[in-house]
Amino acid sequence: MTETITSPPVRTGTPEAPPALGGLGLFTVLLGAALPLVDFFIVNVALPTIGADLHASEAVLELVVAGYGVAYAVLLVLGGRLGDLFGRRRLFLGGMAAFGLTSLACGLAPDAWSLVAARVAQGASAAAMLPQVLATIQATTTGPRRARAMSLYGATAGLSMVAGQILGGVLVAADIAGSGWRSVFLVNVPVVLVGLFLAARAVPETRSARPEPVDVPGTFLLAASILTLLVPLTEGRAAGWPLWTWLSLAAFPFAAAAFYAVERRADRAGRTPLVPPSLFAIVSLRRGLLLIVPFSIGFSGFMFVIAVALQQGAGLGPVAAGLALAPLAVVFFLFSLAGPRLVARYGTRVVPVGAALQGVGLALMTLAAWRSWPDLGLVELLPGAAVAGAGQALQLPVVLRVVLSEVPAERAGVGGGVMVTTQQSSLALGVATLGTLFLSLTPGMGMRDALVTTLLVQLAGVALTGLLSLRLPRTIV
């Protein structure tokens, strides 16, 4: 009797398909994307109440905003790298849990400096969570599903920034169980609990196929570059521009140059630096990032300035000040839904059209401020806010798609981290620059003329955004 020997099945070299991101999983990661952006803006209308309750100076109140934004911006790229290395779902869950705990610490803060410390920790938690959103989308979707997911991400980002300010006003005025301003932070806790429950069940685990160790020198030099620029700009005016602010600004170009040199050397040696200079060889990424900077500076600067002007100048309460921007949020959401179809038909040509619409809307709001002051509110701002919201919806979601459209899947975490760091740093820079301009002009010019001047400066930024958008690739891969 002969014995038949069967050979083992031959393994093919085909790699396993990445796990798919279902509808519930996409909802969950978009919830994680919304939380940090909502919290960047939610405090704008709560600052006067926080200052009165905690007896905080203007400089300390600015730290409540800046501490979160700077910690967030400094650590975002590192968060993306850690997700590539240890697993994006794991970092998403850990970052979200930490965000909930630090939100609780903010809501229970007994004094102003405790609130500042909790906000810094909250920003660091957000930096661990947010890069995993984009990296997960990049790694688990392809083709039309990725286009839809990225469009929804862009819509979520823009809507969160406006909705945060509206929600902040409503929560402060509602004074739930006597919590006052504390509710703007405590509201995160139940949302985080729901998010953790859903993420544990619906978000697949992914990681880079070739993870690289953390780039320690690059991390420290990137942190030094961002800190030496953003901290003096955000704190300088309230502190009276002491010597340290000027020394810090003078150190910024040297820190940035050292960071670039270290990253280029690592890139040429075949390692993966924190921000690979070779990544900027991708034209879509480079040109998209260049457009994000003026857009985000103008967006956050406008939101901060309008919150201060409506409350301190026009005398509106937190609810009225927040709801004055409701038309912008509603129209942004509606046009974001139409965005994918418009892009499929017209490509990135919708972006300069969006910049033109935003410019018209901003001009209408500037005219309303000049003619109606101090009777400025929902009715007076409605036409301009609606048109500006349509314009912003035709820009932000599309540009975010463009930036990551050609980034390889194995570099999804790094690419997402670079994009969100650029966006977040620009958001913080907008509050620092346009906010400082407005507050510096107010004593001499009066609030109406300071507001009009600041809006005109932003209008110049919108014009720059429109010009830069003409250089975007016509189609999105």
Short mmCIF file of C-alpha atoms in Angstrom, two decimals:
data_model
loop_
_atom_site.label_atom_id
_atom_site.label_comp_id
_atom_site.label_asym_id
_atom_site.label_seq_id
_atom_site.Cartn_x
_atom_site.Cartn_y
_atom_site.Cartn_z
CA MET A 1 0.00 0.00 0.00
CA THR A 2 1.38 3.33 -0.99
CA GLU A 3 1.14 6.36 1.25
CA THR A 4 -0.09 9.57 -0.27
CA ILE A 5 1.77 12.61 0.91
CA THR A 6 -0.11 15.86 0.62
CA SER A 7 1.79 19.07 0.53
CA PRO A 8 0.70 21.98 2.72
CA PRO A 9 -1.27 24.74 1.03
CA VAL A 10 0.88 27.29 -0.70
CA ARG A 11 0.68 30.78 0.85
CA THR A 12 0.43 33.57 -1.62
CA GLY A 13 2.22 36.85 -1.10
CA THR A 14 -1.01 38.81 -1.23
CA PRO A 15 -1.28 40.98 1.86
CA GLU A 16 -4.38 40.84 3.98
CA ALA A 17 -7.00 43.41 3.09
CA PRO A 18 -7.29 46.11 5.74
CA PRO A 19 -10.38 45.92 7.95
CA ALA A 20 -13.29 47.96 6.63
CA LEU A 21 -14.66 50.94 8.54
CA GLY A 22 -18.44 50.57 8.80
CA GLY A 23 -21.01 53.31 9.20
CA LEU A 24 -21.04 53.11 13.01
CA GLY A 25 -17.25 53.12 13.11
CA LEU A 26 -17.13 56.20 10.89
CA PHE A 27 -19.66 57.96 13.13
CA THR A 28 -17.52 57.12 16.16
CA VAL A 29 -14.23 58.43 14.77
CA LEU A 30 -15.99 61.57 13.53
CA LEU A 31 -17.32 62.05 17.07
CA GLY A 32 -13.71 61.84 18.23
CA ALA A 33 -12.75 64.42 15.62
CA ALA A 34 -15.50 66.81 16.73
CA LEU A 35 -14.69 66.83 20.45
CA PRO A 36 -11.27 68.59 20.32
CA LEU A 37 -12.46 71.22 17.83
CA VAL A 38 -15.64 71.95 19.78
CA ASP A 39 -13.55 72.44 22.91
CA PHE A 40 -11.16 74.84 21.18
CA PHE A 41 -14.07 77.23 20.53
CA ILE A 42 -16.56 76.41 23.28
CA VAL A 43 -14.77 78.58 25.85
CA ASN A 44 -14.86 81.79 23.77
CA VAL A 45 -18.29 82.86 25.01
CA ALA A 46 -17.65 81.43 28.50
CA LEU A 47 -14.49 83.47 29.22
CA PRO A 48 -16.26 86.48 30.82
CA THR A 49 -18.13 84.17 33.20
CA ILE A 50 -14.98 82.18 34.00
CA GLY A 51 -13.07 85.39 34.72
CA ALA A 52 -15.76 86.69 37.07
CA ASP A 53 -16.18 83.39 38.93
CA LEU A 54 -12.50 82.53 39.35
CA HIS A 55 -11.24 86.13 39.66
CA ALA A 56 -8.88 85.50 36.76
CA SER A 57 -6.89 88.21 35.00
CA GLU A 58 -7.03 88.69 31.24
CA ALA A 59 -3.59 87.08 30.84
CA VAL A 60 -4.71 83.95 32.73
CA LEU A 61 -7.93 83.75 30.69
CA GLU A 62 -5.87 83.84 27.51
CA LEU A 63 -3.89 80.90 28.91
CA VAL A 64 -7.14 78.96 29.28
CA VAL A 65 -7.48 79.23 25.50
CA ALA A 66 -3.79 79.15 24.55
CA GLY A 67 -2.74 76.36 26.94
CA TYR A 68 -5.14 73.97 25.26
CA GLY A 69 -4.30 75.07 21.73
CA VAL A 70 -0.52 75.03 22.14
CA ALA A 71 -0.38 71.62 23.88
CA TYR A 72 -2.69 70.25 21.20
CA ALA A 73 -0.60 71.62 18.34
CA VAL A 74 2.77 70.60 19.82
CA LEU A 75 1.85 66.94 20.31
CA LEU A 76 -0.33 66.16 17.28
CA VAL A 77 2.39 64.76 15.00
CA LEU A 78 3.76 62.68 17.89
CA GLY A 79 0.23 61.34 18.44
CA GLY A 80 0.08 60.26 14.81
CA ARG A 81 3.43 58.48 15.07
CA LEU A 82 2.42 56.67 18.26
CA GLY A 83 -0.77 55.47 16.55
CA ASP A 84 1.27 54.08 13.66
CA LEU A 85 3.54 52.33 16.17
CA PHE A 86 1.16 50.96 18.83
CA GLY A 87 -2.17 50.81 17.01
CA ARG A 88 -4.54 53.60 16.05
CA ARG A 89 -7.60 52.17 17.77
CA ARG A 90 -5.63 51.77 20.99
CA LEU A 91 -4.42 55.38 20.90
CA PHE A 92 -7.91 56.59 19.96
CA LEU A 93 -9.43 54.81 22.98
CA GLY A 94 -6.68 56.00 25.33
CA GLY A 95 -6.82 59.57 24.06
CA MET A 96 -10.61 59.71 24.31
CA ALA A 97 -10.60 58.33 27.87
CA ALA A 98 -7.96 60.88 28.88
CA PHE A 99 -9.98 63.63 27.19
CA GLY A 100 -12.99 62.71 29.31
CA LEU A 101 -10.96 62.72 32.53
CA THR A 102 -9.28 66.04 31.78
CA SER A 103 -12.65 67.55 30.81
CA LEU A 104 -13.92 66.49 34.23
CA ALA A 105 -10.85 68.14 35.80
CA CYS A 106 -11.60 71.37 33.89
CA GLY A 107 -15.22 71.33 35.04
CA LEU A 108 -14.23 70.82 38.69
CA ALA A 109 -11.26 73.23 38.72
CA PRO A 110 -11.25 75.18 42.03
CA ASP A 111 -9.21 78.13 40.71
CA ALA A 112 -7.91 79.68 37.51
CA TRP A 113 -4.47 78.07 37.51
CA SER A 114 -5.97 74.62 38.08
CA LEU A 115 -8.17 75.25 35.06
CA VAL A 116 -5.14 76.26 32.96
CA ALA A 117 -3.29 73.06 33.96
CA ALA A 118 -6.33 70.91 33.19
CA ARG A 119 -6.72 72.61 29.80
CA VAL A 120 -3.10 71.86 28.91
CA ALA A 121 -3.68 68.20 29.81
CA GLN A 122 -6.92 68.23 27.83
CA GLY A 123 -5.04 69.51 24.76
CA ALA A 124 -2.45 66.75 25.13
CA SER A 125 -5.24 64.15 25.31
CA ALA A 126 -6.83 65.54 22.17
CA ALA A 127 -3.46 65.25 20.40
CA ALA A 128 -3.41 61.51 21.12
CA MET A 129 -6.95 61.00 19.83
CA LEU A 130 -7.41 63.18 16.75
CA PRO A 131 -4.60 61.95 14.41
CA GLN A 132 -6.01 58.43 14.68
CA VAL A 133 -9.23 59.58 13.02
CA LEU A 134 -7.63 60.52 9.72
CA ALA A 135 -5.18 57.62 9.82
CA THR A 136 -8.02 55.13 10.42
CA ILE A 137 -10.04 56.57 7.54
CA GLN A 138 -7.01 56.41 5.24
CA ALA A 139 -6.19 52.83 6.24
CA THR A 140 -9.70 51.34 6.15
CA THR A 141 -11.41 53.01 3.18
CA THR A 142 -10.74 53.30 -0.55
CA GLY A 143 -12.28 54.94 -3.59
CA PRO A 144 -15.74 56.50 -3.22
CA ARG A 145 -16.02 55.38 0.41
CA ARG A 146 -12.85 57.28 1.30
CA ALA A 147 -14.04 60.35 -0.62
CA ARG A 148 -17.32 60.29 1.30
CA ALA A 149 -15.58 59.73 4.64
CA MET A 150 -13.12 62.59 4.04
CA SER A 151 -15.95 64.89 2.98
CA LEU A 152 -17.79 64.06 6.19
CA TYR A 153 -14.60 64.65 8.17
CA GLY A 154 -14.21 68.10 6.61
CA ALA A 155 -17.88 68.91 7.25
CA THR A 156 -17.53 67.72 10.85
CA ALA A 157 -14.42 69.86 11.39
CA GLY A 158 -16.00 73.04 10.09
CA LEU A 159 -19.34 72.52 11.79
CA SER A 160 -17.67 71.68 15.12
CA MET A 161 -15.78 74.96 15.15
CA VAL A 162 -18.97 76.99 14.76
CA ALA A 163 -21.20 74.72 16.85
CA GLY A 164 -18.73 74.84 19.73
CA GLN A 165 -19.22 78.56 20.15
CA ILE A 166 -23.03 78.27 19.91
CA LEU A 167 -23.12 75.36 22.36
CA GLY A 168 -20.91 77.25 24.80
CA GLY A 169 -23.33 80.17 24.90
CA VAL A 170 -26.36 77.93 25.41
CA LEU A 171 -24.72 75.91 28.21
CA VAL A 172 -23.46 78.96 30.12
CA ALA A 173 -26.89 80.59 29.99
CA ALA A 174 -28.72 77.37 30.88
CA ASP A 175 -26.69 77.14 34.13
CA ILE A 176 -27.57 73.45 34.49
CA ALA A 177 -27.84 72.56 38.20
CA GLY A 178 -26.00 75.78 39.00
CA SER A 179 -22.91 74.65 37.07
CA GLY A 180 -22.57 77.87 35.05
CA TRP A 181 -19.46 77.84 32.84
CA ARG A 182 -18.39 74.44 34.19
CA SER A 183 -21.00 72.72 32.03
CA VAL A 184 -19.03 73.57 28.85
CA PHE A 185 -16.44 71.04 30.04
CA LEU A 186 -18.62 68.58 31.96
CA VAL A 187 -20.79 68.00 28.87
CA ASN A 188 -17.85 66.10 27.36
CA VAL A 189 -17.96 63.35 29.99
CA PRO A 190 -21.17 61.54 28.89
CA VAL A 191 -20.21 62.06 25.23
CA VAL A 192 -16.84 60.41 25.87
CA LEU A 193 -18.47 57.46 27.65
CA VAL A 194 -20.72 56.86 24.62
CA GLY A 195 -17.72 57.26 22.30
CA LEU A 196 -15.64 54.71 24.23
CA PHE A 197 -18.51 52.19 24.17
CA LEU A 198 -18.93 52.56 20.40
CA ALA A 199 -15.20 52.64 19.60
CA ALA A 200 -14.56 49.40 21.47
CA ARG A 201 -17.09 47.69 19.20
CA ALA A 202 -17.03 49.45 15.86
CA VAL A 203 -13.55 50.87 15.18
CA PRO A 204 -11.08 48.37 13.67
CA GLU A 205 -7.47 48.24 14.80
CA THR A 206 -4.86 49.35 12.27
CA ARG A 207 -1.20 50.23 12.44
CA SER A 208 1.62 50.98 10.06
CA ALA A 209 3.11 47.95 8.31
CA ARG A 210 6.56 49.42 8.92
CA PRO A 211 6.32 51.46 12.14
CA GLU A 212 9.26 53.65 13.03
CA PRO A 213 10.48 54.54 16.53
CA VAL A 214 9.67 57.97 17.91
CA ASP A 215 11.91 60.74 16.56
CA VAL A 216 12.98 62.26 19.91
CA PRO A 217 15.15 65.15 18.58
CA GLY A 218 12.50 66.04 16.01
CA THR A 219 9.75 65.98 18.64
CA PHE A 220 11.63 68.37 20.95
CA LEU A 221 12.59 70.74 18.13
CA LEU A 222 9.05 70.84 16.71
CA ALA A 223 7.74 71.59 20.21
CA ALA A 224 10.35 74.36 20.60
CA SER A 225 9.41 75.86 17.23
CA ILE A 226 5.68 75.97 17.99
CA LEU A 227 6.13 77.17 21.58
CA THR A 228 8.54 79.99 20.72
CA LEU A 229 6.05 81.31 18.16
CA LEU A 230 2.62 80.77 19.72
CA VAL A 231 3.25 81.45 23.43
CA PRO A 232 4.61 85.01 23.05
CA LEU A 233 1.96 85.90 20.45
CA THR A 234 -0.90 84.69 22.63
CA GLU A 235 0.39 86.10 25.93
CA GLY A 236 2.41 89.13 24.79
CA ARG A 237 -0.32 91.78 24.64
CA ALA A 238 -1.94 90.89 27.98
CA ALA A 239 1.49 90.68 29.66
CA GLY A 240 2.62 94.03 28.23
CA TRP A 241 5.17 92.55 25.80
CA PRO A 242 7.98 91.87 28.32
CA LEU A 243 11.51 91.01 27.20
CA TRP A 244 10.91 87.24 27.22
CA THR A 245 8.26 87.54 24.48
CA TRP A 246 10.71 89.24 22.10
CA LEU A 247 13.50 86.78 22.94
CA SER A 248 11.12 83.90 22.29
CA LEU A 249 10.04 85.29 18.91
CA ALA A 250 13.71 85.87 18.00
CA ALA A 251 14.45 82.23 18.84
CA PHE A 252 11.65 80.89 16.63
CA PRO A 253 13.46 80.97 13.24
CA PHE A 254 16.51 79.26 14.75
CA ALA A 255 14.38 76.51 16.32
CA ALA A 256 12.49 76.03 13.05
CA ALA A 257 15.73 75.87 11.03
CA ALA A 258 17.23 73.33 13.46
CA PHE A 259 14.07 71.22 13.23
CA TYR A 260 14.19 71.21 9.43
CA ALA A 261 17.90 70.32 9.39
CA VAL A 262 17.46 67.39 11.80
CA GLU A 263 14.43 66.07 9.90
CA ARG A 264 16.15 66.33 6.51
CA ARG A 265 19.21 64.49 7.82
CA ALA A 266 17.05 61.66 9.19
CA ASP A 267 15.06 61.48 5.95
CA ARG A 268 18.20 61.21 3.83
CA ALA A 269 19.56 58.50 6.14
CA GLY A 270 16.53 56.33 5.38
CA ARG A 271 14.83 56.78 8.74
CA THR A 272 11.32 58.17 9.17
CA PRO A 273 11.55 61.52 10.94
CA LEU A 274 8.65 63.05 12.81
CA VAL A 275 7.80 65.25 9.79
CA PRO A 276 9.52 63.75 6.72
CA PRO A 277 10.60 66.53 4.33
CA SER A 278 10.12 64.02 1.49
CA LEU A 279 6.40 64.07 2.31
CA PHE A 280 6.27 67.63 0.97
CA ALA A 281 7.31 66.36 -2.45
CA ILE A 282 3.63 65.40 -2.81
CA VAL A 283 2.23 68.42 -4.64
CA SER A 284 -1.35 68.00 -3.41
CA LEU A 285 -0.21 67.86 0.22
CA ARG A 286 2.14 70.83 -0.07
CA ARG A 287 -0.31 73.13 -1.82
CA GLY A 288 -3.22 72.07 0.35
CA LEU A 289 -1.30 72.77 3.56
CA LEU A 290 -0.30 76.19 2.25
CA LEU A 291 -3.99 77.01 1.77
CA ILE A 292 -5.04 75.70 5.20
CA VAL A 293 -2.86 78.28 6.97
CA PRO A 294 -4.65 81.54 5.96
CA PHE A 295 -8.05 79.83 6.03
CA SER A 296 -7.62 78.60 9.62
CA ILE A 297 -6.04 81.84 10.84
CA GLY A 298 -9.01 83.79 9.52
CA PHE A 299 -11.60 81.30 10.80
CA SER A 300 -10.42 81.17 14.42
CA GLY A 301 -9.56 84.88 14.55
CA PHE A 302 -13.06 85.77 13.36
CA MET A 303 -14.75 83.45 15.87
CA PHE A 304 -12.78 84.90 18.78
CA VAL A 305 -13.18 88.53 17.74
CA ILE A 306 -16.92 88.28 17.04
CA ALA A 307 -17.51 86.59 20.42
CA VAL A 308 -15.74 89.43 22.27
CA ALA A 309 -17.36 92.19 20.17
CA LEU A 310 -20.91 90.87 20.53
CA GLN A 311 -20.64 90.38 24.29
CA GLN A 312 -18.46 93.29 25.43
CA GLY A 313 -19.38 95.80 22.73
CA ALA A 314 -22.92 95.01 21.56
CA GLY A 315 -23.97 93.88 25.04
CA LEU A 316 -25.37 90.50 24.01
CA GLY A 317 -25.60 87.60 26.44
CA PRO A 318 -23.77 84.31 25.78
CA VAL A 319 -26.80 82.69 24.09
CA ALA A 320 -27.47 85.61 21.74
CA ALA A 321 -23.75 85.93 20.95
CA GLY A 322 -23.53 82.23 20.12
CA LEU A 323 -26.77 82.05 18.14
CA ALA A 324 -25.73 85.05 16.01
CA LEU A 325 -23.53 82.55 14.16
CA ALA A 326 -26.25 79.90 13.78
CA PRO A 327 -26.91 80.82 10.10
CA LEU A 328 -23.23 80.21 9.34
CA ALA A 329 -23.39 76.76 10.95
CA VAL A 330 -26.65 75.72 9.27
CA VAL A 331 -25.60 76.81 5.78
CA PHE A 332 -22.13 75.29 6.26
CA PHE A 333 -23.73 71.94 7.08
CA LEU A 334 -26.12 72.01 4.10
CA PHE A 335 -23.45 72.97 1.58
CA SER A 336 -21.06 70.38 3.03
CA LEU A 337 -23.58 67.69 2.13
CA ALA A 338 -23.60 68.91 -1.47
CA GLY A 339 -19.80 69.19 -1.59
CA PRO A 340 -18.93 65.64 -2.78
CA ARG A 341 -21.29 65.89 -5.78
CA LEU A 342 -19.91 69.31 -6.71
CA VAL A 343 -16.33 68.07 -6.45
CA ALA A 344 -17.15 65.00 -8.55
CA ARG A 345 -18.48 67.29 -11.27
CA TYR A 346 -16.23 70.35 -11.09
CA GLY A 347 -13.14 69.14 -9.22
CA THR A 348 -11.25 71.58 -7.00
CA ARG A 349 -12.59 74.54 -8.98
CA VAL A 350 -15.26 74.75 -6.28
CA VAL A 351 -12.59 76.00 -3.82
CA PRO A 352 -11.93 79.43 -5.44
CA VAL A 353 -15.71 79.82 -5.84
CA GLY A 354 -16.01 79.11 -2.12
CA ALA A 355 -13.33 81.71 -1.33
CA ALA A 356 -15.22 84.29 -3.39
CA LEU A 357 -18.46 83.51 -1.54
CA GLN A 358 -16.72 83.71 1.82
CA GLY A 359 -15.28 87.09 0.83
CA VAL A 360 -18.74 88.39 -0.10
CA GLY A 361 -20.18 87.12 3.18
CA LEU A 362 -17.40 88.68 5.23
CA ALA A 363 -17.84 91.99 3.40
CA LEU A 364 -21.58 91.94 4.21
CA MET A 365 -20.82 91.32 7.91
CA THR A 366 -18.26 94.13 7.90
CA LEU A 367 -20.84 96.47 6.38
CA ALA A 368 -23.40 95.38 8.98
CA ALA A 369 -20.95 96.09 11.80
CA TRP A 370 -20.16 99.54 10.42
CA ARG A 371 -23.79 100.54 9.81
CA SER A 372 -25.65 98.91 12.70
CA TRP A 373 -23.24 99.15 15.66
CA PRO A 374 -23.95 98.62 18.53
CA ASP A 375 -27.24 96.99 17.45
CA LEU A 376 -25.47 93.98 16.01
CA GLY A 377 -26.95 90.51 16.36
CA LEU A 378 -28.54 87.59 14.55
CA VAL A 379 -30.70 89.63 12.15
CA GLU A 380 -27.94 92.08 11.13
CA LEU A 381 -25.32 89.33 10.64
CA LEU A 382 -27.64 86.78 9.01
CA PRO A 383 -27.09 87.55 5.28
CA GLY A 384 -23.31 87.75 5.58
CA ALA A 385 -23.03 84.76 7.92
CA ALA A 386 -25.13 82.59 5.58
CA VAL A 387 -23.09 83.48 2.49
CA ALA A 388 -19.79 83.05 4.37
CA GLY A 389 -20.94 79.65 5.66
CA ALA A 390 -21.62 78.48 2.11
CA GLY A 391 -18.19 79.67 1.01
CA GLN A 392 -16.38 77.97 3.88
CA ALA A 393 -18.22 74.69 3.22
CA LEU A 394 -16.93 74.70 -0.37
CA GLN A 395 -13.36 75.13 0.84
CA LEU A 396 -12.50 73.30 4.06
CA PRO A 397 -13.81 69.76 3.38
CA VAL A 398 -12.36 69.81 -0.14
CA VAL A 399 -8.93 71.06 0.93
CA LEU A 400 -8.67 68.44 3.69
CA ARG A 401 -9.38 65.76 1.09
CA VAL A 402 -6.76 67.20 -1.25
CA VAL A 403 -4.03 67.22 1.41
CA LEU A 404 -4.26 63.51 2.17
CA SER A 405 -5.38 62.26 -1.25
CA GLU A 406 -1.94 60.99 -2.33
CA VAL A 407 -0.36 60.16 1.04
CA PRO A 408 0.61 56.44 1.10
CA ALA A 409 -1.38 54.29 3.55
CA GLU A 410 1.75 53.40 5.54
CA ARG A 411 2.29 57.10 6.22
CA ALA A 412 -1.34 57.86 7.03
CA GLY A 413 -0.61 58.67 10.68
CA VAL A 414 2.28 60.99 9.83
CA GLY A 415 0.35 62.71 7.03
CA GLY A 416 -2.74 63.18 9.19
CA GLY A 417 -0.63 64.49 12.05
CA VAL A 418 1.13 67.01 9.82
CA MET A 419 -2.16 68.27 8.39
CA VAL A 420 -3.92 68.61 11.74
CA THR A 421 -0.84 70.24 13.31
CA THR A 422 -0.82 72.81 10.52
CA GLN A 423 -4.54 73.43 11.02
CA GLN A 424 -4.36 73.59 14.81
CA SER A 425 -1.27 75.82 14.89
CA SER A 426 -2.99 78.15 12.44
CA LEU A 427 -6.16 78.20 14.55
CA ALA A 428 -4.08 79.20 17.59
CA LEU A 429 -2.19 81.74 15.48
CA GLY A 430 -5.48 83.27 14.33
CA VAL A 431 -6.60 83.96 17.91
CA ALA A 432 -3.12 85.31 18.70
CA THR A 433 -2.83 87.63 15.68
CA LEU A 434 -6.32 88.81 14.77
CA GLY A 435 -7.40 88.70 18.41
CA THR A 436 -4.40 90.75 19.49
CA LEU A 437 -4.96 93.22 16.64
CA PHE A 438 -8.60 93.72 17.62
CA LEU A 439 -7.93 94.11 21.34
CA SER A 440 -4.99 96.45 20.70
CA LEU A 441 -7.01 98.72 18.39
CA THR A 442 -10.11 98.90 20.61
CA PRO A 443 -8.84 101.42 23.23
CA GLY A 444 -7.81 103.98 20.61
CA MET A 445 -10.37 103.43 17.83
CA GLY A 446 -13.42 102.19 19.71
CA MET A 447 -14.83 98.70 19.35
CA ARG A 448 -16.80 99.30 16.14
CA ASP A 449 -13.86 100.63 14.14
CA ALA A 450 -11.53 98.01 15.63
CA LEU A 451 -13.96 95.27 14.57
CA VAL A 452 -14.33 96.69 11.05
CA THR A 453 -10.55 97.02 10.67
CA THR A 454 -9.94 93.46 11.86
CA LEU A 455 -12.59 92.07 9.51
CA LEU A 456 -10.99 93.93 6.59
CA VAL A 457 -7.63 92.36 7.48
CA GLN A 458 -9.31 88.97 7.46
CA LEU A 459 -10.86 89.80 4.09
CA ALA A 460 -7.33 90.21 2.72
CA GLY A 461 -6.58 86.72 4.07
CA VAL A 462 -9.62 85.33 2.24
CA ALA A 463 -8.34 86.89 -0.98
CA LEU A 464 -4.99 85.14 -0.39
CA THR A 465 -6.80 81.84 0.16
CA GLY A 466 -8.64 82.29 -3.13
CA LEU A 467 -5.40 82.94 -5.04
CA LEU A 468 -3.67 79.92 -3.48
CA SER A 469 -6.64 77.70 -4.33
CA LEU A 470 -6.02 78.30 -8.05
CA ARG A 471 -2.85 76.19 -7.71
CA LEU A 472 -4.59 73.10 -6.33
CA PRO A 473 -4.63 69.96 -8.52
CA ARG A 474 -7.82 70.01 -10.59
CA THR A 475 -8.87 66.49 -9.60
CA ILE A 476 -8.67 64.57 -6.32
CA VAL A 477 -7.22 61.08 -6.46
#
